[in-house]
GROMACS .gro file of C-alpha atoms in nm:
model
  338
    1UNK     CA    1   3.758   2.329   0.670
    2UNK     CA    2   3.879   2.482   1.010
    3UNK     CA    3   3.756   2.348   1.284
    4UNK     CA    4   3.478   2.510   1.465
    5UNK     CA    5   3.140   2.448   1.687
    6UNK     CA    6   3.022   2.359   1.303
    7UNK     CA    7   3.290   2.065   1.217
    8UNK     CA    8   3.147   1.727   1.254
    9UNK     CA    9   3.181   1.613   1.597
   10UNK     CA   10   3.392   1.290   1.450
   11UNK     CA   11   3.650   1.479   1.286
   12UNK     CA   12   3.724   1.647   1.676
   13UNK     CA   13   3.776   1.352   1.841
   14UNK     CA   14   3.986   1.217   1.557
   15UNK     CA   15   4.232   1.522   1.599
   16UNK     CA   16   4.474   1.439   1.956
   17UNK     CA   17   4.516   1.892   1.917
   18UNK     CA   18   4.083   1.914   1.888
   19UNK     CA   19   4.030   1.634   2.152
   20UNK     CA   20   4.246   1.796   2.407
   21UNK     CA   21   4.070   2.164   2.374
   22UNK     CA   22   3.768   1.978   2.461
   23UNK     CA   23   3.922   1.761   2.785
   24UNK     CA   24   4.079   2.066   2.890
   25UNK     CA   25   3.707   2.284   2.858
   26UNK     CA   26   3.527   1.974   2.995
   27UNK     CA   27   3.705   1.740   3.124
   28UNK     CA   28   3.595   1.355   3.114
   29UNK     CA   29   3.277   1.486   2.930
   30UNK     CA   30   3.317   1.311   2.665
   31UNK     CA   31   3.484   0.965   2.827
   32UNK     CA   32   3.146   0.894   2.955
   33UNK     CA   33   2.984   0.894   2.627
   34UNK     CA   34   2.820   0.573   2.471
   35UNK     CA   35   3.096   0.460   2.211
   36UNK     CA   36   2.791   0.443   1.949
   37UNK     CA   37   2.817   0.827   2.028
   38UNK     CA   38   3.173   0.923   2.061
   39UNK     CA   39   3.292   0.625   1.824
   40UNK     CA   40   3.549   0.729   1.551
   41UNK     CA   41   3.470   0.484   1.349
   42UNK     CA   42   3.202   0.518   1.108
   43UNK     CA   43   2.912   0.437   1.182
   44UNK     CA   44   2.851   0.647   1.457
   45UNK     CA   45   2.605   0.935   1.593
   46UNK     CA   46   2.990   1.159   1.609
   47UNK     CA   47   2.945   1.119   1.201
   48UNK     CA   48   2.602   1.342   1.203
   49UNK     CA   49   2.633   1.577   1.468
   50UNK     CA   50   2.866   1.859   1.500
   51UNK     CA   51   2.983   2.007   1.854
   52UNK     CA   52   2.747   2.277   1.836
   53UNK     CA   53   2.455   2.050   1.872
   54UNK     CA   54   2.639   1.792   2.060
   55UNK     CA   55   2.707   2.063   2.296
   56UNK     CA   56   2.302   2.078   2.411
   57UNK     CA   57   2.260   1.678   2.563
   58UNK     CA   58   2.654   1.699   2.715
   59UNK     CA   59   2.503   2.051   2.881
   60UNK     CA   60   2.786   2.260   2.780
   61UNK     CA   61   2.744   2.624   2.865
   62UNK     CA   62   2.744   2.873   2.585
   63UNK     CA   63   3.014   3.081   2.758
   64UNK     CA   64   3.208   2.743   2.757
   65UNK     CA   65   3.135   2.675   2.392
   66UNK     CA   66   3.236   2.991   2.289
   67UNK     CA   67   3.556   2.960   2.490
   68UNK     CA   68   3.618   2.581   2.312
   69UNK     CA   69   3.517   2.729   1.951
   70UNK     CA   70   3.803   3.025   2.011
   71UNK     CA   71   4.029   2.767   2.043
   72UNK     CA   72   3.915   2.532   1.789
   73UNK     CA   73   3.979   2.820   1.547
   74UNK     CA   74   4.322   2.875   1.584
   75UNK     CA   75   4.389   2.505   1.576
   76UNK     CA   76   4.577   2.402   1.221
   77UNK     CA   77   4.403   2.152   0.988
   78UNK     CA   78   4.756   1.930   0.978
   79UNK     CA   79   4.791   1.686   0.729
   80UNK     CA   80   4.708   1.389   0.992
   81UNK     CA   81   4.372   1.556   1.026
   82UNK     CA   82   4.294   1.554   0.649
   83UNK     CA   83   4.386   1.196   0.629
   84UNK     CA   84   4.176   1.086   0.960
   85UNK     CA   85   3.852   1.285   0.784
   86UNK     CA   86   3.859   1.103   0.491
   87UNK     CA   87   3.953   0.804   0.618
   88UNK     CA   88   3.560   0.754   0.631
   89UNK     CA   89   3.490   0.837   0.253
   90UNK     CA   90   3.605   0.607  -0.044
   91UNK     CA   91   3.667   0.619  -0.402
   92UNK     CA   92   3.623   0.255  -0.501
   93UNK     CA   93   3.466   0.261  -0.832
   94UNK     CA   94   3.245  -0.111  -0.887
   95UNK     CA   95   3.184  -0.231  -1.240
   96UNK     CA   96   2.826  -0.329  -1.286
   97UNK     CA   97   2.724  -0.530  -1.602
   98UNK     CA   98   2.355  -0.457  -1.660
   99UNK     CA   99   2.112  -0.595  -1.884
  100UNK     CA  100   1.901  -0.337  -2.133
  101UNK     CA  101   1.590  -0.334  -2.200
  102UNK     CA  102   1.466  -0.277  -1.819
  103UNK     CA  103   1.471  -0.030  -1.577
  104UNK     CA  104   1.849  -0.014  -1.378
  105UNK     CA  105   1.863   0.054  -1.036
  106UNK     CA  106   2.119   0.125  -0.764
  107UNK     CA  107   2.085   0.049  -0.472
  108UNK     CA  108   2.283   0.225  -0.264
  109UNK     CA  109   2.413   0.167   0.106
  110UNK     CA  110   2.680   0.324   0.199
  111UNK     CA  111   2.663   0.469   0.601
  112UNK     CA  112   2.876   0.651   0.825
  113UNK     CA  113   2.666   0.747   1.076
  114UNK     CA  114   2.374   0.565   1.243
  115UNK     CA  115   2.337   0.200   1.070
  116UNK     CA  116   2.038   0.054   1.215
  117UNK     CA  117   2.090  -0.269   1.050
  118UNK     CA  118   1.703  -0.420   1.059
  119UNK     CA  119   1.611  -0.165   0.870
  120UNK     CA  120   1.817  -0.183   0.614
  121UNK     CA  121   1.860  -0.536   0.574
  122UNK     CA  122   1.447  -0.602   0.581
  123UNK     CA  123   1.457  -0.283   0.326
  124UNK     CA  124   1.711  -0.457   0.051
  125UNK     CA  125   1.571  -0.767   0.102
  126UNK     CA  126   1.218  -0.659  -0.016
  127UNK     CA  127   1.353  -0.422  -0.291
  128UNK     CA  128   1.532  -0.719  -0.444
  129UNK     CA  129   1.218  -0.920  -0.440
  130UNK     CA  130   1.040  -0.652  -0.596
  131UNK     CA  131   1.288  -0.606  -0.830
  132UNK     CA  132   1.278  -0.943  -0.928
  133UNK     CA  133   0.894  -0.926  -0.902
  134UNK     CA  134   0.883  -0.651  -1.145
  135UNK     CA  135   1.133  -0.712  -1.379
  136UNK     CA  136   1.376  -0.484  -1.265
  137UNK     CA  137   1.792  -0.461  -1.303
  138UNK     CA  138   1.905  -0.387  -0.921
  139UNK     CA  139   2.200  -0.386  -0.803
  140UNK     CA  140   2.356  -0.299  -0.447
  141UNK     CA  141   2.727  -0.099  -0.302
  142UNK     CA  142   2.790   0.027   0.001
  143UNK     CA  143   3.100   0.246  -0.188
  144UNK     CA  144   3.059   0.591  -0.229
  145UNK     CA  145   3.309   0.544  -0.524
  146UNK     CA  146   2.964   0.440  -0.771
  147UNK     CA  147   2.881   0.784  -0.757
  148UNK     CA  148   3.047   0.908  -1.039
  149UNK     CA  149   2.935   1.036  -1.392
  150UNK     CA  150   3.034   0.730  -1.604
  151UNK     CA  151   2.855   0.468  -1.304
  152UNK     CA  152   2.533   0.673  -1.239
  153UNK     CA  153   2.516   0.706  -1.652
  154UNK     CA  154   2.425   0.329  -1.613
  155UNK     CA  155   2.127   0.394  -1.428
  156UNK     CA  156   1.767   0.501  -1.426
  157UNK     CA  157   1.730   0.558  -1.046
  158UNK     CA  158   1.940   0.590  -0.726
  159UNK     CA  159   1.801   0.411  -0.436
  160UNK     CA  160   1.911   0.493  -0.124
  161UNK     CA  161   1.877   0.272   0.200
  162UNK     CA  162   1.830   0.474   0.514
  163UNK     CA  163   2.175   0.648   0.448
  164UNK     CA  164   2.288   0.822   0.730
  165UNK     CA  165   2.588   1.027   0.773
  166UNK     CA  166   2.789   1.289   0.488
  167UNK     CA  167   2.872   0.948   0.273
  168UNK     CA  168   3.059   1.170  -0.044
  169UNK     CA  169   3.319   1.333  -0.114
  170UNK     CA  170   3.299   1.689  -0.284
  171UNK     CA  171   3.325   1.514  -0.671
  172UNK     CA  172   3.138   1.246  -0.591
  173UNK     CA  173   2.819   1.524  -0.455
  174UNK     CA  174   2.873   1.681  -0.820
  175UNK     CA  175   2.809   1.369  -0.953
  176UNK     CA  176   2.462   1.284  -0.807
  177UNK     CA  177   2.412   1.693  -0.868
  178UNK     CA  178   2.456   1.685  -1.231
  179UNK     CA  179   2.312   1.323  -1.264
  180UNK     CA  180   1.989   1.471  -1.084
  181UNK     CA  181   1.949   1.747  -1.290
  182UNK     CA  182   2.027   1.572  -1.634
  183UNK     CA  183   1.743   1.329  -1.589
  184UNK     CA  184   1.824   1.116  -1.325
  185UNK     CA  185   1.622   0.939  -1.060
  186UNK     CA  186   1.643   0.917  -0.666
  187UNK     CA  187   1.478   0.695  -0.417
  188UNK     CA  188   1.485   0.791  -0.034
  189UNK     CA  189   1.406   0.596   0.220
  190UNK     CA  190   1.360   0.686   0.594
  191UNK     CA  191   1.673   0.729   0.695
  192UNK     CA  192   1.762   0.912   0.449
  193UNK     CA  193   1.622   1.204   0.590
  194UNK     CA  194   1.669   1.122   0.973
  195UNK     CA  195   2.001   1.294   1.071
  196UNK     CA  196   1.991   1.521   1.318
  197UNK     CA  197   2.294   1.779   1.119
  198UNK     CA  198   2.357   1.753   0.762
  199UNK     CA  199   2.732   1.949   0.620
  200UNK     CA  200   2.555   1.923   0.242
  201UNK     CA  201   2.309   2.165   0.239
  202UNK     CA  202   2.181   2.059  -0.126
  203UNK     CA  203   2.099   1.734  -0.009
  204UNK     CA  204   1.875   1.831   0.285
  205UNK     CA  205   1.706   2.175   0.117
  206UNK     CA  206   1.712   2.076  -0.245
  207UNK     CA  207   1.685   1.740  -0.268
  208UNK     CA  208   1.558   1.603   0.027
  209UNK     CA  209   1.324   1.941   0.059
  210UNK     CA  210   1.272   1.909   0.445
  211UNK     CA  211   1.512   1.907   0.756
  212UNK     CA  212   1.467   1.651   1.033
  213UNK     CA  213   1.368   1.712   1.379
  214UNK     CA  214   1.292   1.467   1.574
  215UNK     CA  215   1.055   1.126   1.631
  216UNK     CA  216   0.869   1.016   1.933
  217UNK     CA  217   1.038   0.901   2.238
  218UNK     CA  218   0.684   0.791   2.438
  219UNK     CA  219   0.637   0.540   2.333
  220UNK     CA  220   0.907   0.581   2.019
  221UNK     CA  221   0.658   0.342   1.770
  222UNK     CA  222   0.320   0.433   1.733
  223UNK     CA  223   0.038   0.315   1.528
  224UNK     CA  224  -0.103   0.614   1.337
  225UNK     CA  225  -0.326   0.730   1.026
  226UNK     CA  226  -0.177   0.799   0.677
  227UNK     CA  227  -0.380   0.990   0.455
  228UNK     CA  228  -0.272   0.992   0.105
  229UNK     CA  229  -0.350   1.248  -0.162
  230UNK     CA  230  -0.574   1.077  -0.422
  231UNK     CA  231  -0.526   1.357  -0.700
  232UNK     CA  232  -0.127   1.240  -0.663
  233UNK     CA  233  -0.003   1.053  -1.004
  234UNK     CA  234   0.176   0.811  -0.795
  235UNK     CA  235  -0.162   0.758  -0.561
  236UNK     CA  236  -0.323   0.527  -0.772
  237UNK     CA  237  -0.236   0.196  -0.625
  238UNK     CA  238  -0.289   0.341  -0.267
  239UNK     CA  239  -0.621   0.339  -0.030
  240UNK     CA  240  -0.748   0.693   0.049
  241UNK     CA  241  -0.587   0.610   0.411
  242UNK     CA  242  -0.455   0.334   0.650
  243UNK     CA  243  -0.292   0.293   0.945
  244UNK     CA  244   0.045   0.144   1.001
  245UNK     CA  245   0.304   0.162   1.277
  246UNK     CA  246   0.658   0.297   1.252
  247UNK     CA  247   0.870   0.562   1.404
  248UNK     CA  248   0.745   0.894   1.274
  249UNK     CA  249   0.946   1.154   1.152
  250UNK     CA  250   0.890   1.524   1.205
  251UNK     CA  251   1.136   1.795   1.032
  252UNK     CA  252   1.183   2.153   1.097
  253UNK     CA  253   1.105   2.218   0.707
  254UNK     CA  254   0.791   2.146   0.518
  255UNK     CA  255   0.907   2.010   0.180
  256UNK     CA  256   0.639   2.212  -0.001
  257UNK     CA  257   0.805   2.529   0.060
  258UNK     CA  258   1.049   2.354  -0.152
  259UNK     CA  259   0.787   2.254  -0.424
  260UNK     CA  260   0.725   1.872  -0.324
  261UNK     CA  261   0.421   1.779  -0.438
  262UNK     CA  262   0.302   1.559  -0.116
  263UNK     CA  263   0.172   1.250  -0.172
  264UNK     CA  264   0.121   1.095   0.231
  265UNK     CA  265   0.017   1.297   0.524
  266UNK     CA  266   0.030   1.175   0.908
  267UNK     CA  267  -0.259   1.269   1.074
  268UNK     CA  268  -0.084   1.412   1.423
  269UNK     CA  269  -0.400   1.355   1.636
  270UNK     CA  270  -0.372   0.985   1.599
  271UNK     CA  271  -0.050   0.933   1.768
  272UNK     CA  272   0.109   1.115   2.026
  273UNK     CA  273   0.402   1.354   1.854
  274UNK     CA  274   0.651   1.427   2.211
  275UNK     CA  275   1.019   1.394   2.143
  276UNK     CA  276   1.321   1.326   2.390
  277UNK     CA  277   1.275   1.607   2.641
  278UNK     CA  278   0.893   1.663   2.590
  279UNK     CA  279   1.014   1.819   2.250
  280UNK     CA  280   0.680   1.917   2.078
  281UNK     CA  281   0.672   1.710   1.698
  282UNK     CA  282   0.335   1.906   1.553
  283UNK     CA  283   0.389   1.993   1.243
  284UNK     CA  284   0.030   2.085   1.161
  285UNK     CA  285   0.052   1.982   0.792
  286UNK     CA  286   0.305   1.678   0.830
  287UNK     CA  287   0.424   1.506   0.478
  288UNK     CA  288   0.484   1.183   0.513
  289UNK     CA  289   0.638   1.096   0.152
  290UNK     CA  290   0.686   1.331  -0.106
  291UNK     CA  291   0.775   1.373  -0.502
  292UNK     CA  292   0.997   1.667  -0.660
  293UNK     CA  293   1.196   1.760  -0.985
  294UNK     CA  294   1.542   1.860  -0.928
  295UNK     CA  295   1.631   1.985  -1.262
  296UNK     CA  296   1.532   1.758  -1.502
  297UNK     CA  297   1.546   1.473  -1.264
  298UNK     CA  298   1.255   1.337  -1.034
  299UNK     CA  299   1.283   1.261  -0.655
  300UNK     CA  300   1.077   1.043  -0.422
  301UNK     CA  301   1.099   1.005  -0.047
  302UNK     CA  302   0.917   0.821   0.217
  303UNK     CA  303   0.972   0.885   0.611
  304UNK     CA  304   0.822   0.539   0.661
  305UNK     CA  305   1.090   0.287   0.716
  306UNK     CA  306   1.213   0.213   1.070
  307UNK     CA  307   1.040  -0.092   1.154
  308UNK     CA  308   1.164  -0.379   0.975
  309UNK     CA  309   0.792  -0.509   0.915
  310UNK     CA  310   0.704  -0.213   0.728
  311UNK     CA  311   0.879  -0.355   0.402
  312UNK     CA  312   0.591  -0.627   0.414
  313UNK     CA  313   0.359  -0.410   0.468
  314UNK     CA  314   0.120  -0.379   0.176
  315UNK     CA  315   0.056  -0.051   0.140
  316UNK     CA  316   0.389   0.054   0.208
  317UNK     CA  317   0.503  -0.199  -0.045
  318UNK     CA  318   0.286  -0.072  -0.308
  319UNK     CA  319   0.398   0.278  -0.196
  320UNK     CA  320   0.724   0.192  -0.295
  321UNK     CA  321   0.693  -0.002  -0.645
  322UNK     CA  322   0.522   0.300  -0.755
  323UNK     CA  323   0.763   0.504  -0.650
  324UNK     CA  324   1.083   0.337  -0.797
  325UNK     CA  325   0.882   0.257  -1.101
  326UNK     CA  326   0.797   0.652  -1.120
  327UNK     CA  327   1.189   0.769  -1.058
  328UNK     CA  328   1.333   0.555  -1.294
  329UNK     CA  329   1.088   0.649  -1.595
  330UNK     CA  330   1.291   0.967  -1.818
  331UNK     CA  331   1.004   0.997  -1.952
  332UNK     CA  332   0.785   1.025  -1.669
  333UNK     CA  333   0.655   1.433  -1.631
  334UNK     CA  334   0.843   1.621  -1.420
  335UNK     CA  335   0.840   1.993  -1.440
  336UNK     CA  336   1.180   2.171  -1.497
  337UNK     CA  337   1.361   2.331  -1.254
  338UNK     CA  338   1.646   2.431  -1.010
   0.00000   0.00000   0.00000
């Protein structure tokens, strides 16, 4: 793609012709960034924002942006540019040997942009447990390269563990497409849902069903109230409500507009919902965890997650056994649909 105020700010600072519109609009704006923000090496925040919304917390005028975007346009994409972007994607294709006669999982970890390693170790170590626990075949990859047709054939349900950051290449998003809506399972976790840009609009409208906005920054983990939808098919192994406490996310979306039948809500007057920047969180209805049919296929996701204790939690836990257990049944109901 060209660049533009839309191209992930990662591939900008990768490009020496990019970089050096940006010095020359700003200059040492973006030397004084964290390198967890202006990193080039995945993972980093540059993975999941592009400059347009980078532009906002660096305070970047919009007569300046517009000047920086002009010339951003007429920039070539050289062929040292296409190899620097996909220097973060891979096509390294692991051969799992899996047992039959039990549900196969894949758990999948692959992260380019914000790896908040507590979280996703505590996460696999508990799903592993439960997987033993429950008789389950789970494996894990951090390569994006598993996501092809003959790999995801293999499995019941795709897991994955607080993935942050455009992890696929353009065959590679076909693949978990057509798996999806063929019968397939997926599993999201936190995370998953927690970047502040996506560049795959299927995954955060369709899939997903919600865009994130933001979490609290005062104080940034709360103890709130769940409430959880008792008529729910997965709801059975769940209390009517409980309180945990976590980092709560809010999104700009409501997944139901997308069809997500909602299985937790957070009840908003139990915590206090102010972002970075007194950024108001309300969501009125807030879904907490979610199921949908893409296609044939079913979806779950959970925005509980951050906080490593969570995944010991035993609500939470029982949350997600019922979950998995749910995604990775074909035969579970799901209505068709697009």
């Amino acid at each position: 793609m060209p660049f533009s105020a839309a191209t992930p700010l990662i591939d900008i600072l990768l490009s020496p012709a990019a970089r050096g519109v940006l010095d020359k609009a700003v200059p040492g704006r973006f030397d004084k960034l964290p390198p967890q923000f202006a990193g080039t090496t995945p993972p980093t925040f540059a993975a999941i924002l592009a400059l347009r919304e980078a532009a906002g917390f660096l305070q970047i005028k919009p007569d300046t942006l517009a000047t920086i975007e002009a010339e951003l346009k007429a920039l070539p994409v050289t062929a040292a540019d296409k190899v620097a972007r996909c220097a973060r994607y891979d096509n390294d294709m692991p051969t799992f040997t899996l047992p039959t006669g039990r549900p196969r999982l894949l758990l999948f970890e692959k992260i380019n942009g914000f790896r908040d390693v507590p979280s996703v170790n505590a996460a696999r170590e508990a799903l592993l447990a439960m997987a033993k626990r429950k008789g389950w075949s789970m494996v894990v990859t951090d390569k994006g390269g598993a996501i092809n047709p003959a790999t995801l054939r293999k499995f019941d349900a795709v897991i994955w563990n607080n993935i942050s950051g455009d992890v696929l290449t353009l065959s590679q998003r076909r693949a978990l497409q057509d798996y999806l809506g063929r019968g397939g399972g997926f599993v999201g976790m936190h995370g998953s849902a927690g970047d502040p840009v996506y560049f795959w609009d299927w995954y955060a409208d369709t899939l997903i069903g919600a865009r994130f906005k933001g979490h609290p920054s005062k104080p940034q983990f709360q103890e709130a109230r769940i409430a959880v939808n008792k008529a729910h098919p997965l709801a059975t192994a769940l209390p009517a409500e409980w309180r945990m406490t976590d980092e709560w996310y809010s999104f700009r979306t409501n997944p139901r507009t997308a069809g997500a039948d909602v299985l937790l809500t957070l009840d908003e007057s139990t915590y206090q919902p102010d972002g970075m920047m007194n950024q108001d969180l309300r969501m009125g209805d807030h879904p907490l965890a979610w199921t949908n049919c893409v296609g044939k296929g079913r979806m779950f996701y959970s925005a509980i997650g951050h906080v490593p204790e969570t995944y010991s939690q035993p609500q939470h836990v029982a949350l997600l056994e019922s979950a998995i257990g749910w995604a990775a049944n074909r035969r579970a109901a799901c209505k068709t649909k697009g």
